[in-house]
JSON list of C-alpha atoms in Angstrom, two decimals:
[
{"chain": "A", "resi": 148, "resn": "UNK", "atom": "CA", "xyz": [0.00, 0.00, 0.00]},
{"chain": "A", "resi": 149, "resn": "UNK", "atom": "CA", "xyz": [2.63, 2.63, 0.87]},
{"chain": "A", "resi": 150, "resn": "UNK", "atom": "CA", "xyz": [4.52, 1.76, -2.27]},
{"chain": "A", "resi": 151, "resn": "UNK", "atom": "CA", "xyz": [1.37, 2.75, -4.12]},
{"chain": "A", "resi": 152, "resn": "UNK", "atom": "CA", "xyz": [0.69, 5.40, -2.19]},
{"chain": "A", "resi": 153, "resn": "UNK", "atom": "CA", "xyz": [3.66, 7.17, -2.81]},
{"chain": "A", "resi": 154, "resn": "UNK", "atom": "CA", "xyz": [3.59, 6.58, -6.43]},
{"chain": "A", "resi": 155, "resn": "UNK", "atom": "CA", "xyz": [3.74, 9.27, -9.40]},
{"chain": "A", "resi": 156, "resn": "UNK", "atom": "CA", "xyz": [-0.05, 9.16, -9.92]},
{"chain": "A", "resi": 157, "resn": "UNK", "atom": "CA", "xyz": [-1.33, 9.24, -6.53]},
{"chain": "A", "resi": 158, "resn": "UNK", "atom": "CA", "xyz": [1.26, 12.11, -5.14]},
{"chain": "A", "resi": 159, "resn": "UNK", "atom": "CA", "xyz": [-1.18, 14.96, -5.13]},
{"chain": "A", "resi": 160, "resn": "UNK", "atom": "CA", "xyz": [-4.06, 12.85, -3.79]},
{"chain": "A", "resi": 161, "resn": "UNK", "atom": "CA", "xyz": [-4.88, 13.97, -0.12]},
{"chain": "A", "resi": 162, "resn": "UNK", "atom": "CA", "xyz": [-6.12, 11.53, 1.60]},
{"chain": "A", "resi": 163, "resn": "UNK", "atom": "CA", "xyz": [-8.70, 10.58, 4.79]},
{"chain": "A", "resi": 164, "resn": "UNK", "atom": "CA", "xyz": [-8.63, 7.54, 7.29]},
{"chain": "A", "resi": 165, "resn": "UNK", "atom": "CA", "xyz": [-11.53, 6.83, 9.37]},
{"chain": "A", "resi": 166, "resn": "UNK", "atom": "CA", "xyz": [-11.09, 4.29, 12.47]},
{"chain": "A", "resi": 167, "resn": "UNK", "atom": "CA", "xyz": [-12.72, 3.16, 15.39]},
{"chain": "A", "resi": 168, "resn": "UNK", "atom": "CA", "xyz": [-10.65, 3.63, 18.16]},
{"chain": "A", "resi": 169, "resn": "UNK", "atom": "CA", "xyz": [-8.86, 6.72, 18.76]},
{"chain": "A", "resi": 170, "resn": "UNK", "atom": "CA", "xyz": [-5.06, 6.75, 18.57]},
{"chain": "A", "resi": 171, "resn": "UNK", "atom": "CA", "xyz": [-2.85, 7.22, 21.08]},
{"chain": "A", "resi": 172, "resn": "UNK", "atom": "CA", "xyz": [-1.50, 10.43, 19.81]},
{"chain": "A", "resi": 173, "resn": "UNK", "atom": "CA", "xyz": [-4.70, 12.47, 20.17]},
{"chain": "A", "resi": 174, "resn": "UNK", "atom": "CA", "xyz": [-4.42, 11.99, 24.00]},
{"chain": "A", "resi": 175, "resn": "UNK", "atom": "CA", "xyz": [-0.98, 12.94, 24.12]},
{"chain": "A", "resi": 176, "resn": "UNK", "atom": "CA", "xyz": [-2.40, 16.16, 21.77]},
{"chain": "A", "resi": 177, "resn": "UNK", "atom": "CA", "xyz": [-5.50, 16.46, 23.88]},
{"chain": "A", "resi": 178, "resn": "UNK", "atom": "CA", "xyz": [-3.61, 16.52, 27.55]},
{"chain": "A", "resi": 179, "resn": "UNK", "atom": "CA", "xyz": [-0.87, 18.65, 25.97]},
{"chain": "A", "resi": 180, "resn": "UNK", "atom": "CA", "xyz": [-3.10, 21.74, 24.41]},
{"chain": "A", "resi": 181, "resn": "UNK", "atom": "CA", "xyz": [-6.88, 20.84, 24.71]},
{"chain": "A", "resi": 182, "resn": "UNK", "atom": "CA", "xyz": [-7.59, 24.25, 26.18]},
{"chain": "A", "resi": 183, "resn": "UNK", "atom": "CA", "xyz": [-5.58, 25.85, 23.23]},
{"chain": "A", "resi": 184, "resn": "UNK", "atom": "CA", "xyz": [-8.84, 27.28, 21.04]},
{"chain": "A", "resi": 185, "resn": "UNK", "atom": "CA", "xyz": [-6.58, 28.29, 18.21]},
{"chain": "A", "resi": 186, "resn": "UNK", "atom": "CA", "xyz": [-5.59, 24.11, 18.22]},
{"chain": "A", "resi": 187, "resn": "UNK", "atom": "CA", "xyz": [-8.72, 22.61, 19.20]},
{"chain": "A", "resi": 188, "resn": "UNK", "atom": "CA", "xyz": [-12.34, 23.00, 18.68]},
{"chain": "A", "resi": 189, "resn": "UNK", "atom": "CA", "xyz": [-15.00, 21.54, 20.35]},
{"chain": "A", "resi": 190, "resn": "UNK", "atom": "CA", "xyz": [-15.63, 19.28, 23.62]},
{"chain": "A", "resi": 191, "resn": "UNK", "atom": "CA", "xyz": [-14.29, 16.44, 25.97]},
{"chain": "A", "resi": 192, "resn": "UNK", "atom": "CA", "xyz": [-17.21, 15.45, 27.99]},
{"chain": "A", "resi": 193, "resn": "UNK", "atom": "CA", "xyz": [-15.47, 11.80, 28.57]},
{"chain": "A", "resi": 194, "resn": "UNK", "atom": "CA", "xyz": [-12.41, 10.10, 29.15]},
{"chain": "A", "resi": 195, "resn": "UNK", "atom": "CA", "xyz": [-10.29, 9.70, 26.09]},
{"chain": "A", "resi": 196, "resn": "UNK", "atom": "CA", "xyz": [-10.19, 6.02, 25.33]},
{"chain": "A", "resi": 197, "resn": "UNK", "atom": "CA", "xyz": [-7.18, 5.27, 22.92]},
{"chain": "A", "resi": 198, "resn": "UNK", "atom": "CA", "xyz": [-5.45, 2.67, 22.01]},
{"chain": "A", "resi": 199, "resn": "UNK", "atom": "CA", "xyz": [-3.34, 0.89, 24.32]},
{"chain": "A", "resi": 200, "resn": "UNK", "atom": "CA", "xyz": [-0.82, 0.29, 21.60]},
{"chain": "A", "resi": 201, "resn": "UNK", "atom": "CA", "xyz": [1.13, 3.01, 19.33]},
{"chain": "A", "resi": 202, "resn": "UNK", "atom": "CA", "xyz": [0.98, 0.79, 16.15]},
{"chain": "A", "resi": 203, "resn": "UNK", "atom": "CA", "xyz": [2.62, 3.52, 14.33]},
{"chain": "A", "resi": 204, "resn": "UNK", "atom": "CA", "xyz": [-0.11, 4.90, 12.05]},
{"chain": "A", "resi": 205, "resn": "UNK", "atom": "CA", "xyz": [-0.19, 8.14, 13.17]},
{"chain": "A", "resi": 206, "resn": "UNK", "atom": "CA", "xyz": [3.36, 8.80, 11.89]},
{"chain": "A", "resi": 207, "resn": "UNK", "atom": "CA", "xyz": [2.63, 6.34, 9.09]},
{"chain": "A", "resi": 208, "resn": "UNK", "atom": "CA", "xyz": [0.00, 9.31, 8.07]},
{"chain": "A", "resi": 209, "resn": "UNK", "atom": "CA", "xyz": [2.47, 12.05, 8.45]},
{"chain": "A", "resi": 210, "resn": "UNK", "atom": "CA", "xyz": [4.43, 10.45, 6.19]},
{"chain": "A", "resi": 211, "resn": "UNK", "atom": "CA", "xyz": [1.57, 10.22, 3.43]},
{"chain": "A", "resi": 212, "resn": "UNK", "atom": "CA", "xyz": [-0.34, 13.11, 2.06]},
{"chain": "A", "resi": 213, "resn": "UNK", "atom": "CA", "xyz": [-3.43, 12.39, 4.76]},
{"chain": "A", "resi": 214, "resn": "UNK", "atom": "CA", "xyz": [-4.73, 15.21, 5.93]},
{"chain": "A", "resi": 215, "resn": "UNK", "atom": "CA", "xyz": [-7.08, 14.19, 8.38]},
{"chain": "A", "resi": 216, "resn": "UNK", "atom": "CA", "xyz": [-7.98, 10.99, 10.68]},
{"chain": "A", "resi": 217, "resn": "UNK", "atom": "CA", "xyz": [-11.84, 10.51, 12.55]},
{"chain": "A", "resi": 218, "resn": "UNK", "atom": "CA", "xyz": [-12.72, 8.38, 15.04]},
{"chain": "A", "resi": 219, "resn": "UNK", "atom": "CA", "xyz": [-15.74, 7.17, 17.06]},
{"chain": "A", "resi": 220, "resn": "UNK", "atom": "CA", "xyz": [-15.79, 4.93, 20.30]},
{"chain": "A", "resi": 221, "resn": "UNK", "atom": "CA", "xyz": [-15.79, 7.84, 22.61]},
{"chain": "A", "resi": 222, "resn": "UNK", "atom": "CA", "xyz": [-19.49, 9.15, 21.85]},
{"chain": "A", "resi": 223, "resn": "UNK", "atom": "CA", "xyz": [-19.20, 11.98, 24.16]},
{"chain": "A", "resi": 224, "resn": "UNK", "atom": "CA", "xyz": [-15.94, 13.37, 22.64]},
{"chain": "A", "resi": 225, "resn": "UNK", "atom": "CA", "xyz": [-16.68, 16.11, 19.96]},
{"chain": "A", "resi": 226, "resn": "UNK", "atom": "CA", "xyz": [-13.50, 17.53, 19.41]},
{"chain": "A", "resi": 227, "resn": "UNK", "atom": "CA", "xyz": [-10.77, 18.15, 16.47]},
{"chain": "A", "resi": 228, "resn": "UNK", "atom": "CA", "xyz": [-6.94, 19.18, 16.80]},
{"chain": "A", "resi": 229, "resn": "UNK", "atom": "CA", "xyz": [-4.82, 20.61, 14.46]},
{"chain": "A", "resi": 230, "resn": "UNK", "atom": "CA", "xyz": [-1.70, 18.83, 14.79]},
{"chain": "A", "resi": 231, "resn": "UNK", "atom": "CA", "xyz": [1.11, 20.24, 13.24]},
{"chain": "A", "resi": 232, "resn": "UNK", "atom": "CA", "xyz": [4.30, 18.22, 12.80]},
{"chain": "A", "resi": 233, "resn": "UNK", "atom": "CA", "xyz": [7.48, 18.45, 10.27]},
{"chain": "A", "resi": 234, "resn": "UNK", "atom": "CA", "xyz": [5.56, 21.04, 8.28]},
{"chain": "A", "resi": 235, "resn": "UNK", "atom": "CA", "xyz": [2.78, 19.00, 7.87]},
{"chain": "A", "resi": 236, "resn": "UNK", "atom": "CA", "xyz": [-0.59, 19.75, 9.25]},
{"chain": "A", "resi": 237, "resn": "UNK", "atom": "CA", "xyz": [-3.12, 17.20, 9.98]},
{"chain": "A", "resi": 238, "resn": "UNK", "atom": "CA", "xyz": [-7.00, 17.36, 11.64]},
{"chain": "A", "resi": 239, "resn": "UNK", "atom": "CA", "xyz": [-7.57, 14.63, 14.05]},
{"chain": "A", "resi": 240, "resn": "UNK", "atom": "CA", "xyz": [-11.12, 14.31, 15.54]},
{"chain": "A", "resi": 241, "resn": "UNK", "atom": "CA", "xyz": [-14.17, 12.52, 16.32]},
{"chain": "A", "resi": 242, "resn": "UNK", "atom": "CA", "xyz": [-16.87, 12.15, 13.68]},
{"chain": "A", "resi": 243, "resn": "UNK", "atom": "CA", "xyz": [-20.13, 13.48, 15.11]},
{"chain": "A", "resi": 244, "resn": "UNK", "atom": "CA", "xyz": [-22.82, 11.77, 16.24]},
{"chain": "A", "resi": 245, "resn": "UNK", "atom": "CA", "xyz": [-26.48, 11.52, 15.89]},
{"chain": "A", "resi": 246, "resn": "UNK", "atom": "CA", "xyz": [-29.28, 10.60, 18.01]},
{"chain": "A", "resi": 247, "resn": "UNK", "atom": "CA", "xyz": [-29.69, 11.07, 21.93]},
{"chain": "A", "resi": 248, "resn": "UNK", "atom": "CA", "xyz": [-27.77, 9.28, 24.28]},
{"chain": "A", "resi": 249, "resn": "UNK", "atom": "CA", "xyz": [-25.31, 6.90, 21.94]},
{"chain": "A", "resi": 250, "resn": "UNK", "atom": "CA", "xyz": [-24.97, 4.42, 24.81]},
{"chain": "A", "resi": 251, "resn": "UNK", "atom": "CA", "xyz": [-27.92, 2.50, 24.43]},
{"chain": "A", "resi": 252, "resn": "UNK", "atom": "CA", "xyz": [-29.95, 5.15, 26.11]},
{"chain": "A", "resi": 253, "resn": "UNK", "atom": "CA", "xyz": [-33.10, 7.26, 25.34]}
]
């Protein structure tokens, strides 16, 4: 994949990843400038609940041309970062959700 990624024809292409779990990183990001409104947006109303292990994707992305990464699990979480590493900037966030509750409630 990141031989074809990297290609000639697929340089330009920005791309999006969408997982489940959160990465580690964006608790690292979160405890280091959550209250930063110029780098974050938007709420913690729950713990955080990453991954226990740093599988490397994060810096896997850096290294592509992704410019953003979502994640669920944490349905209270409505936040996004800006992250900005090695002249790169990336969003990392929670995709919104819908509906009341989101835990099986009302």
């Amino acid at each position: 994949f990141e031989s074809q990624a990297r290609s000639e024809d697929l340089r330009d292409v920005r791309g999006l990843m969408f997982v489940h779990i959160p990465l580690p990183e964006i608790l690292l990001y979160w405890n280091a400038y959550g209250e930063d409104p110029h780098l974050v947006v938007g709420e913690r109303d729950e713990s955080v609940a990453c991954s226990s292990a740093n599988t490397g994707l994060f810096a896997a992305a850096l290294g592509l041309n992704v410019s953003g990464i979502f994640h669920g699990h944490n349905h209270n979480n409505d936040f996004l970062a800006r992250v900005e590493s090695n002249s790169r900037t990336i969003h990392v966030g929670y995709g919104r959700k819908s509906g009341y509750g989101g835990y099986g409630g009302g």
